[in-house]
Amino acid sequence: MDSDNAAMELRELLTEAARVLSEYVQQSQQPGAHVSGRIQGVIANAAQPESDASMFPDAGVGSRVWDDVRDVCAGAANTWSSTFLYKLYAAPAPMGVVAETLLAVLNNNAHVTRAAPSGAAIERMVARKLAQLLGFPSEAGGLTFPGGSYANLHALMTARNTRFPDVRTRGMSNVRGAVFTSAHAHYSIDKAAVAAGFGLDSVVHVPTDAVGRMDVHQLRVLMLESKARGVEPFFVNATMGTTVLGACDPIAEISHVCREFGAWLHVDGSWGGPHALFGNDPAFSVRGVHIDSFVVNPHKLLGVPLQCSFLIVHQGLSVMRRALGLGATYLFHDEQEKCRDSADLPCDVGDATLGCGRRPDAIKFWLMWRYYGTQYFTKRVAQARSTSLRLAELVCTRTSLLGRWVLVAEPASTCVCFWFVPHSLNEQRSEWGIATRRMCTHINDAGSMLIDYASVDVFDGNNVRALPEFFRIPINSPSVSNATLDDVLHAIESAAAELYP
């Protein structure tokens, strides 16, 4: 490897990469393009023990690696297709791809300011802007994390060590704390409670109302019961955009309850957060509401490449550093003292996290913001919302000779949930879920689109029941058109015709 020729080699590789990858994107956006991925080429032999020599050659394959690149692309889920409606993200914006490439070229580690000067400055600047958009005080700040689950874990660990500071030295032996979250919240809250040493028995799943929002009255009752048992109700997670129904918990009301009990209020806005930042739906507004921490994933609705997640903390990074930092002097030097309270020199933030190596992912978000402007994010959120409402309208008004369409609930954000019930199953509600799973698998196996199904529990007093599985269609990409929606509904009807003739 000749380091003197690195620039020339990089230029040649990036030139060819631009050609190969733009060709892939162009093909991926064509109508009828395969969406589910087809393993081919040398990758198809990966499971064979005898393939080791060909998979890991002693001498590099050189320019033939572009065949491998094409095989990787062919075997990947095609997020560039408008019919990729499978998970809570879609294809990144082109400028985001450029920014992702920039991170690889820089190869900076954002744990120490001098190791990533521009990245650290941008991270602090973007976090402060997000805090401002949320209506947080000027001292608020935040950090990027590799996904919302990891950000939620940091919020819980910060809250735990703030409320129970002796944990840092004595461990969990004398700590009795309870974590409260909606029954429809993301499973990462449960995992965070396990990782933080509380265990699943310390997680209280609060029932939801008819549209999937946390029942605030039940929250208060359950916190009182916890207090009476001698278990401190110290942490409440409210969800802004639940994973299935897309509901937003009544955060202002939850905040009042948290203040009453002195509990830390965390808002998991991993998916729905962009509605608070760039939308105009009052149900998602948190201005004037006391929130201790807030998570948003720009890599979902806003089109930033995976991964890019922000944790914004009301009291700023100082509370995270006090809760999680160990002041490793071999890494975090005296320069830290000079920048602790400086507005123009970001601090070494690695000590405020559970890890060390950190990608400066804020650069991706910021460069997209610079290139496209705020209006781009505003339009993405508005378009996703209007498209979801359009799909719900189609479900409610569409007629079919093969069955009937049933909306689970009016979409609260950008996720539409519904059943298609073949006529032969009309009175057999217990079979609706089986039919949904069969139709979904049939469609996905065909390969021209990827969709998903889900289920949630519904609450009626003390009674809990699981709804039969239904189609769950999240709207993320601006490329999803009315024609796309028609294609999805037609594909479901066609699957029903084949499976339930």
Coordinates of N, CA and C in Angstrom, one line a residue, residues 272-474:
G272 N -41.4 10.1 16.2 CA -42.4 11.3 16.1 C -41.8 12.6 16.4
G273 N -40.5 12.6 16.8 CA -39.9 13.9 17.2 C -39.9 15.0 16.1
P274 N -39.7 14.6 14.8 CA -39.7 15.6 13.8 C -41.0 16.4 13.7
H275 N -42.1 15.8 14.2 CA -43.4 16.6 14.2 C -43.3 17.7 15.2
A276 N -42.6 17.5 16.3 CA -42.4 18.6 17.3 C -41.4 19.7 16.7
L277 N -40.4 19.2 16.0 CA -39.3 20.1 15.5 C -39.7 20.9 14.3
F278 N -40.4 20.2 13.3 CA -40.6 20.8 12.0 C -42.1 20.7 11.6
G279 N -43.0 20.2 12.4 CA -44.4 20.1 12.1 C -45.2 21.2 12.7
N280 N -46.5 21.1 12.5 CA -47.4 22.2 13.0 C -48.6 21.5 13.8
D281 N -48.5 20.3 14.1 CA -49.6 19.6 14.8 C -49.4 19.9 16.3
P282 N -50.4 20.6 16.9 CA -50.3 21.0 18.3 C -50.2 19.8 19.3
A283 N -50.7 18.6 18.8 CA -50.6 17.4 19.7 C -49.1 17.0 19.9
F284 N -48.2 17.5 19.1 CA -46.8 17.1 19.2 C -46.0 18.3 19.8
S285 N -46.6 19.4 20.0 CA -45.8 20.6 20.6 C -45.5 20.3 22.0
V286 N -44.2 20.7 22.4 CA -43.8 20.5 23.8 C -43.3 21.9 24.4
R287 N -43.5 22.9 23.6 CA -43.0 24.2 24.1 C -43.8 24.6 25.4
G288 N -43.0 25.0 26.4 CA -43.6 25.4 27.7 C -43.8 24.2 28.6
V289 N -43.4 23.0 28.1 CA -43.6 21.8 29.0 C -42.2 21.4 29.5
H290 N -42.2 21.1 30.8 CA -40.9 20.7 31.4 C -40.6 19.2 31.0
I291 N -39.5 19.0 30.3 CA -39.0 17.7 29.9 C -37.6 17.6 30.3
D292 N -37.2 16.5 30.9 CA -35.8 16.4 31.3 C -34.9 15.9 30.1
S293 N -35.4 15.1 29.3 CA -34.6 14.6 28.1 C -35.5 14.2 27.0
F294 N -34.9 14.3 25.8 CA -35.7 14.1 24.6 C -34.8 13.4 23.5
V295 N -35.4 12.4 22.9 CA -34.6 11.7 21.8 C -35.3 11.9 20.5
V296 N -34.6 12.2 19.4 CA -35.1 12.2 18.1 C -34.1 11.5 17.1
N297 N -34.6 10.8 16.2 CA -33.8 10.1 15.2 C -34.0 10.8 13.8
P298 N -33.1 11.7 13.4 CA -33.2 12.3 12.1 C -33.1 11.2 10.9
H299 N -32.5 10.0 11.3 CA -32.4 9.0 10.2 C -33.7 8.3 9.9
K300 N -34.8 8.7 10.5 CA -36.1 8.2 10.2 C -36.8 9.1 9.3
L301 N -37.7 9.9 9.8 CA -38.6 10.7 9.0 C -37.9 11.8 8.2
L302 N -36.7 12.2 8.6 CA -36.0 13.4 8.0 C -35.0 13.0 6.9
G303 N -34.8 11.7 6.7 CA -34.0 11.2 5.6 C -32.5 11.3 5.7
V304 N -32.0 11.5 6.9 CA -30.5 11.4 7.2 C -30.1 10.0 7.2
P305 N -28.9 9.6 6.6 CA -28.5 8.2 6.6 C -28.4 7.6 8.0
L306 N -28.7 6.3 8.0 CA -28.5 5.6 9.3 C -27.0 5.6 9.6
Q307 N -26.7 5.8 10.9 CA -27.5 6.2 12.0 C -27.3 7.6 12.4
C308 N -28.3 8.3 12.9 CA -28.2 9.6 13.4 C -29.3 9.8 14.4
S309 N -28.9 9.9 15.7 CA -29.9 10.0 16.8 C -29.3 11.0 17.8
F310 N -30.2 11.9 18.2 CA -29.8 13.0 19.2 C -30.6 12.7 20.5
L311 N -29.8 12.9 21.6 CA -30.4 13.0 23.0 C -30.2 14.4 23.4
I312 N -31.3 15.1 23.7 CA -31.2 16.5 24.2 C -31.6 16.5 25.6
V313 N -30.8 17.2 26.5 CA -31.0 17.1 27.9 C -31.2 18.6 28.4
H314 N -32.3 18.7 29.2 CA -32.8 20.0 29.7 C -31.7 20.8 30.4
Q315 N -30.9 20.1 31.2 CA -29.9 20.7 32.1 C -28.5 20.7 31.4
G316 N -28.5 20.3 30.1 CA -27.2 20.3 29.4 C -26.3 19.1 29.7
L317 N -25.1 19.2 29.1 CA -24.2 18.0 29.2 C -23.6 17.9 30.5
S318 N -23.6 18.9 31.3 CA -23.0 18.8 32.7 C -23.7 17.8 33.5
V319 N -25.0 17.6 33.4 CA -25.7 16.6 34.2 C -25.3 15.2 33.7
M320 N -25.1 15.0 32.4 CA -24.7 13.7 31.9 C -23.2 13.4 32.4
R321 N -22.4 14.4 32.4 CA -21.0 14.2 32.8 C -20.9 13.8 34.3
R322 N -21.7 14.5 35.1 CA -21.7 14.2 36.5 C -22.3 12.8 36.7
A323 N -23.3 12.4 35.9 CA -23.9 11.1 36.2 C -23.1 9.9 35.6
L324 N -22.4 10.2 34.5 CA -21.8 9.0 33.8 C -20.2 9.1 33.7
G325 N -19.7 10.3 33.9 CA -18.3 10.5 33.6 C -17.4 10.0 34.7
L326 N -16.2 9.6 34.3 CA -15.2 9.1 35.2 C -13.9 9.9 35.2
G327 N -13.9 10.9 34.3 CA -12.7 11.8 34.3 C -11.4 11.1 34.0
A328 N -11.4 10.2 33.0 CA -10.2 9.5 32.7 C -9.1 10.4 32.2
T329 N -8.1 10.7 33.0 CA -7.2 11.8 32.7 C -6.2 11.4 31.6
Y330 N -6.0 10.1 31.3 CA -5.2 9.7 30.2 C -5.8 10.1 28.9
L331 N -7.1 10.4 28.9 CA -7.8 10.7 27.6 C -8.3 12.1 27.6
F332 N -9.0 12.5 28.7 CA -9.5 13.8 28.8 C -8.6 14.7 29.6
H333 N -7.8 15.5 29.0 CA -6.8 16.3 29.6 C -7.2 17.6 30.2
D334 N -6.3 18.4 30.6 CA -6.6 19.7 31.3 C -7.3 20.6 30.4
E335 N -7.3 20.4 29.1 CA -8.0 21.3 28.2 C -9.5 21.3 28.5
Q336 N -9.9 20.2 29.0 CA -11.3 20.1 29.4 C -11.8 21.3 30.3
E337 N -10.9 21.6 31.2 CA -11.2 22.7 32.1 C -11.4 24.0 31.4
K338 N -10.7 24.3 30.4 CA -10.8 25.5 29.6 C -12.1 25.7 28.8
C339 N -12.6 24.5 28.5 CA -13.8 24.6 27.6 C -15.1 24.3 28.3
R340 N -15.1 24.0 29.6 CA -16.3 23.6 30.3 C -17.4 24.5 30.1
D341 N -17.1 25.8 30.3 CA -18.2 26.8 30.2 C -18.1 27.8 29.0
S342 N -17.3 27.4 28.1 CA -17.1 28.2 26.9 C -18.1 27.9 25.9
A343 N -18.7 29.0 25.3 CA -19.7 28.8 24.3 C -19.1 28.6 22.9
D344 N -17.8 28.9 22.7 CA -17.3 28.8 21.4 C -16.3 27.6 21.2
L345 N -16.0 26.9 22.3 CA -15.1 25.7 22.2 C -15.8 24.5 22.9
P346 N -16.3 23.6 22.0 CA -17.0 22.4 22.6 C -16.1 21.6 23.5
C347 N -16.8 21.0 24.5 CA -16.1 20.2 25.5 C -15.8 18.8 24.9
D348 N -14.8 18.1 25.6 CA -14.6 16.7 25.3 C -15.8 15.9 25.8
V349 N -16.7 15.4 24.9 CA -17.9 14.9 25.4 C -17.9 13.4 25.6
G350 N -16.9 12.7 25.2 CA -16.9 11.3 25.4 C -17.1 10.8 26.9
D351 N -16.7 11.7 27.8 CA -16.8 11.3 29.2 C -18.3 11.4 29.7
A352 N -19.1 12.0 28.8 CA -20.6 12.1 29.2 C -21.4 10.9 28.6
T353 N -20.7 9.9 28.1 CA -21.3 8.7 27.5 C -20.8 7.5 28.1
L354 N -21.5 6.4 27.8 CA -21.0 5.1 28.3 C -19.9 4.5 27.5
G355 N -19.7 5.0 26.3 CA -18.7 4.5 25.4 C -17.5 5.4 25.3
C356 N -16.8 5.2 24.2 CA -15.6 6.1 23.9 C -15.6 6.5 22.4
G357 N -15.5 5.5 21.5 CA -15.5 5.8 20.1 C -16.8 6.4 19.7
R358 N -16.8 7.5 19.0 CA -18.1 8.2 18.6 C -17.9 8.8 17.2
R359 N -18.9 8.4 16.3 CA -18.9 9.0 15.0 C -19.5 10.5 15.1
P360 N -18.9 11.4 14.4 CA -19.5 12.8 14.4 C -20.7 12.9 13.5
D361 N -21.8 12.1 13.8 CA -23.0 12.0 13.0 C -23.7 13.3 12.8
A362 N -23.5 14.2 13.7 CA -24.2 15.5 13.5 C -23.8 16.2 12.2
I363 N -22.7 15.9 11.7 CA -22.2 16.5 10.4 C -23.2 16.2 9.3
K364 N -23.7 14.9 9.3 CA -24.6 14.5 8.2 C -25.9 15.3 8.3
F365 N -26.5 15.5 9.5 CA -27.7 16.2 9.6 C -27.5 17.7 9.3
W366 N -26.4 18.3 9.7 CA -26.1 19.7 9.5 C -25.9 20.0 8.0
L367 N -25.1 19.2 7.3 CA -24.8 19.4 5.9 C -26.1 19.3 5.1
M368 N -27.0 18.4 5.4 CA -28.3 18.3 4.8 C -29.1 19.6 5.1
W369 N -29.0 20.0 6.3 CA -29.8 21.2 6.7 C -29.3 22.4 5.9
R370 N -27.9 22.5 5.8 CA -27.3 23.6 5.0 C -27.7 23.5 3.5
Y371 N -27.7 22.4 3.0 CA -27.9 22.2 1.5 C -29.4 22.4 1.1
Y372 N -30.3 21.8 1.9 CA -31.7 21.8 1.6 C -32.5 22.9 2.3
G373 N -32.0 23.3 3.5 CA -32.7 24.3 4.2 C -33.8 23.7 5.1
T374 N -34.2 24.5 6.1 CA -35.2 24.1 7.0 C -36.5 23.7 6.3
Q375 N -36.8 24.3 5.2 CA -38.1 24.1 4.5 C -38.1 22.6 4.0
Y376 N -37.0 22.0 3.8 CA -36.9 20.6 3.3 C -37.5 19.7 4.4
F377 N -37.1 19.9 5.6 CA -37.6 19.0 6.7 C -39.0 19.3 7.0
T378 N -39.4 20.6 6.9 CA -40.8 21.0 7.1 C -41.7 20.3 6.1
K379 N -41.3 20.3 4.8 CA -42.0 19.7 3.7 C -42.1 18.2 3.9
R380 N -41.0 17.6 4.3 CA -41.0 16.1 4.4 C -42.0 15.7 5.5
V381 N -42.0 16.4 6.6 CA -43.0 16.1 7.7 C -44.4 16.3 7.2
A382 N -44.7 17.4 6.6 CA -46.0 17.7 6.1 C -46.5 16.8 5.1
Q383 N -45.6 16.4 4.1 CA -46.0 15.5 3.1 C -46.2 14.1 3.6
A384 N -45.4 13.6 4.5 CA -45.6 12.3 5.1 C -47.0 12.3 5.9
R385 N -47.3 13.4 6.5 CA -48.6 13.4 7.3 C -49.7 13.4 6.3
S386 N -49.7 14.2 5.2 CA -50.8 14.3 4.3 C -50.9 12.9 3.6
T387 N -49.8 12.3 3.3 CA -49.9 11.0 2.6 C -50.5 9.9 3.5
S388 N -50.2 10.0 4.7 CA -50.8 9.0 5.7 C -52.3 9.2 5.8
L389 N -52.7 10.4 5.8 CA -54.1 10.7 5.9 C -54.8 10.3 4.6
R390 N -54.2 10.5 3.5 CA -54.7 10.0 2.2 C -54.9 8.5 2.2
L391 N -53.9 7.8 2.7 CA -54.0 6.3 2.8 C -55.2 5.9 3.7
A392 N -55.3 6.5 4.8 CA -56.4 6.2 5.7 C -57.7 6.5 5.0
E393 N -57.8 7.5 4.2 CA -59.1 7.9 3.5 C -59.4 6.8 2.5
L394 N -58.3 6.3 1.8 CA -58.5 5.2 0.8 C -59.0 4.0 1.5
V395 N -58.5 3.6 2.6 CA -58.9 2.4 3.3 C -60.4 2.5 3.7
C396 N -60.8 3.7 4.1 CA -62.1 3.9 4.6 C -63.2 4.0 3.5
T397 N -62.7 4.3 2.3 CA -63.7 4.5 1.2 C -63.6 3.5 0.1
R398 N -62.5 2.7 0.1 CA -62.3 1.7 -1.0 C -63.3 0.5 -0.8
T399 N -63.9 0.1 -1.9 CA -64.7 -1.1 -1.9 C -64.1 -2.2 -2.7
S400 N -64.4 -3.4 -2.4 CA -63.7 -4.5 -3.1 C -64.7 -5.7 -3.1
L401 N -64.7 -6.4 -4.2 CA -65.5 -7.6 -4.3 C -64.9 -8.8 -3.5
L402 N -63.7 -8.6 -3.1 CA -63.0 -9.7 -2.4 C -63.1 -9.7 -0.9
G403 N -63.4 -8.5 -0.3 CA -63.5 -8.4 1.1 C -63.7 -6.9 1.5
R404 N -63.5 -6.6 2.8 CA -63.7 -5.3 3.2 C -62.5 -4.7 3.9
W405 N -62.3 -3.4 3.8 CA -61.2 -2.7 4.5 C -61.7 -2.2 5.8
V406 N -60.9 -2.3 6.9 CA -61.2 -1.9 8.2 C -60.0 -1.1 8.8
L407 N -60.2 0.2 9.1 CA -59.1 1.0 9.7 C -59.1 0.7 11.2
V408 N -57.9 0.5 11.7 CA -57.7 0.2 13.1 C -57.9 1.5 13.9
A409 N -57.4 2.6 13.5 CA -57.5 3.9 14.2 C -57.1 5.0 13.2
E410 N -57.7 6.1 13.4 CA -57.2 7.3 12.6 C -55.7 7.5 12.9
P411 N -54.9 7.7 11.8 CA -53.5 7.9 12.0 C -53.2 9.1 12.8
A412 N -52.4 9.0 13.9 CA -52.0 10.1 14.8 C -50.9 10.8 14.2
S413 N -50.1 10.2 13.4 CA -48.9 10.8 12.8 C -48.7 10.3 11.4
T414 N -47.7 9.4 11.1 CA -47.5 9.0 9.8 C -47.4 7.5 9.6
C415 N -48.3 6.8 10.4 CA -48.4 5.4 10.3 C -49.8 5.0 10.2
V416 N -50.2 4.1 9.2 CA -51.5 3.8 8.9 C -51.7 2.3 9.2
C417 N -52.7 1.9 10.0 CA -52.9 0.6 10.4 C -54.3 0.1 10.0
F418 N -54.4 -1.0 9.4 CA -55.7 -1.5 8.9 C -55.7 -3.0 8.6
W419 N -56.9 -3.5 8.5 CA -57.1 -4.9 8.1 C -57.7 -4.9 6.7
F420 N -57.4 -6.0 5.9 CA -58.3 -6.3 4.8 C -58.8 -7.7 5.1
V421 N -60.2 -7.8 5.2 CA -60.8 -9.0 5.7 C -61.5 -9.7 4.5
P422 N -61.0 -10.8 4.0 CA -61.6 -11.5 2.9 C -63.0 -11.9 3.4
H423 N -64.0 -12.0 2.4 CA -65.4 -12.2 2.7 C -65.6 -13.6 3.5
S424 N -64.7 -14.5 3.2 CA -64.9 -15.9 3.8 C -64.5 -15.8 5.3
L425 N -63.9 -14.7 5.7 CA -63.5 -14.6 7.2 C -64.2 -13.5 7.9
N426 N -65.3 -13.0 7.2 CA -65.9 -11.8 7.7 C -66.4 -11.9 9.2
E427 N -66.9 -13.0 9.6 CA -67.4 -13.2 10.9 C -66.4 -13.9 11.8
Q428 N -65.2 -14.2 11.3 CA -64.2 -14.9 12.1 C -63.1 -14.0 12.5
R429 N -63.3 -13.1 13.4 CA -62.3 -12.1 13.8 C -61.0 -12.8 14.3
S430 N -61.1 -14.0 14.8 CA -59.9 -14.7 15.3 C -59.0 -15.0 14.2
E431 N -59.5 -15.1 12.9 CA -58.7 -15.5 11.8 C -58.1 -14.2 11.1
W432 N -58.5 -13.0 11.5 CA -58.0 -11.8 10.8 C -56.5 -11.7 10.8
G433 N -56.0 -12.0 12.0 CA -54.5 -11.9 12.1 C -53.8 -12.9 11.3
I434 N -54.3 -14.1 11.2 CA -53.6 -15.1 10.4 C -53.7 -14.7 9.0
A435 N -54.8 -14.2 8.5 CA -54.9 -13.8 7.1 C -54.0 -12.6 6.8
T436 N -53.8 -11.7 7.7 CA -52.9 -10.6 7.5 C -51.5 -11.1 7.4
R437 N -51.1 -12.0 8.2 CA -49.7 -12.5 8.1 C -49.5 -13.2 6.8
R438 N -50.5 -14.0 6.4 CA -50.3 -14.8 5.2 C -50.2 -13.8 4.0
M439 N -51.1 -12.8 3.9 CA -51.1 -11.9 2.8 C -49.8 -11.1 2.8
C440 N -49.3 -10.7 3.9 CA -48.1 -9.9 4.0 C -46.9 -10.7 3.5
T441 N -46.8 -11.9 4.0 CA -45.7 -12.8 3.5 C -45.8 -13.1 2.0
H442 N -47.0 -13.3 1.5 CA -47.2 -13.5 0.1 C -46.7 -12.3 -0.7
I443 N -47.0 -11.1 -0.3 CA -46.6 -9.9 -1.0 C -45.1 -9.7 -0.9
N444 N -44.5 -9.9 0.3 CA -43.1 -9.7 0.4 C -42.3 -10.7 -0.4
D445 N -42.8 -12.0 -0.4 CA -42.1 -13.0 -1.2 C -42.1 -12.7 -2.7
A446 N -43.1 -12.0 -3.1 CA -43.2 -11.6 -4.6 C -42.0 -10.7 -4.9
G447 N -41.6 -9.8 -4.0 CA -40.4 -9.0 -4.1 C -40.6 -7.6 -4.6
S448 N -41.7 -7.2 -5.1 CA -41.8 -5.9 -5.7 C -42.2 -4.8 -4.6
M449 N -42.5 -5.2 -3.4 CA -42.7 -4.3 -2.3 C -42.5 -5.0 -1.0
L450 N -42.2 -4.2 0.0 CA -42.0 -4.7 1.4 C -43.0 -4.0 2.3
I451 N -43.9 -4.7 2.9 CA -44.8 -4.1 3.9 C -44.7 -4.9 5.2
D452 N -45.4 -4.5 6.2 CA -45.3 -5.2 7.5 C -46.6 -5.2 8.2
Y453 N -46.6 -6.0 9.2 CA -47.8 -6.1 10.1 C -47.4 -6.0 11.5
A454 N -48.4 -5.8 12.4 CA -48.1 -5.7 13.8 C -49.4 -5.9 14.6
S455 N -49.3 -5.9 15.9 CA -50.5 -6.0 16.8 C -50.2 -5.1 18.0
V456 N -51.2 -4.7 18.7 CA -51.1 -4.0 20.0 C -52.2 -4.5 20.9
D457 N -51.9 -4.3 22.2 CA -52.9 -4.6 23.2 C -53.9 -3.4 23.4
V458 N -55.1 -3.6 23.6 CA -56.1 -2.6 23.9 C -56.7 -2.8 25.3
F459 N -57.0 -1.7 25.9 CA -57.4 -1.8 27.3 C -58.9 -1.3 27.5
D460 N -59.6 -2.1 28.3 CA -61.0 -1.7 28.6 C -61.2 -2.0 30.1
G461 N -60.9 -0.9 30.9 CA -60.9 -1.1 32.4 C -59.8 -2.0 32.8
N462 N -60.1 -3.1 33.5 CA -59.1 -4.1 33.9 C -58.9 -5.2 32.8
N463 N -59.6 -5.1 31.7 CA -59.5 -6.1 30.7 C -58.4 -5.7 29.6
V464 N -57.6 -6.6 29.2 CA -56.6 -6.4 28.2 C -56.8 -7.5 27.1
R465 N -56.8 -7.0 25.9 CA -56.8 -8.0 24.8 C -55.9 -7.5 23.7
A466 N -55.4 -8.5 23.0 CA -54.5 -8.2 21.8 C -55.4 -8.2 20.5
L467 N -55.2 -7.1 19.8 CA -55.9 -7.1 18.5 C -55.3 -8.1 17.5
P468 N -56.1 -8.6 16.6 CA -55.5 -9.5 15.6 C -54.5 -8.7 14.8
E469 N -53.4 -9.3 14.3 CA -52.4 -8.6 13.5 C -53.1 -7.9 12.3
F470 N -52.5 -6.7 12.1 CA -53.1 -5.8 11.0 C -51.9 -5.3 10.2
F471 N -52.2 -4.8 9.0 CA -51.1 -4.1 8.2 C -50.7 -2.8 8.9
R472 N -49.4 -2.6 8.9 CA -48.9 -1.4 9.4 C -48.0 -0.7 8.4
I473 N -48.5 0.4 7.8 CA -47.8 1.1 6.7 C -47.2 2.4 7.2
P474 N -45.9 2.5 7.5 CA -45.3 3.8 7.9 C -44.9 4.6 6.6

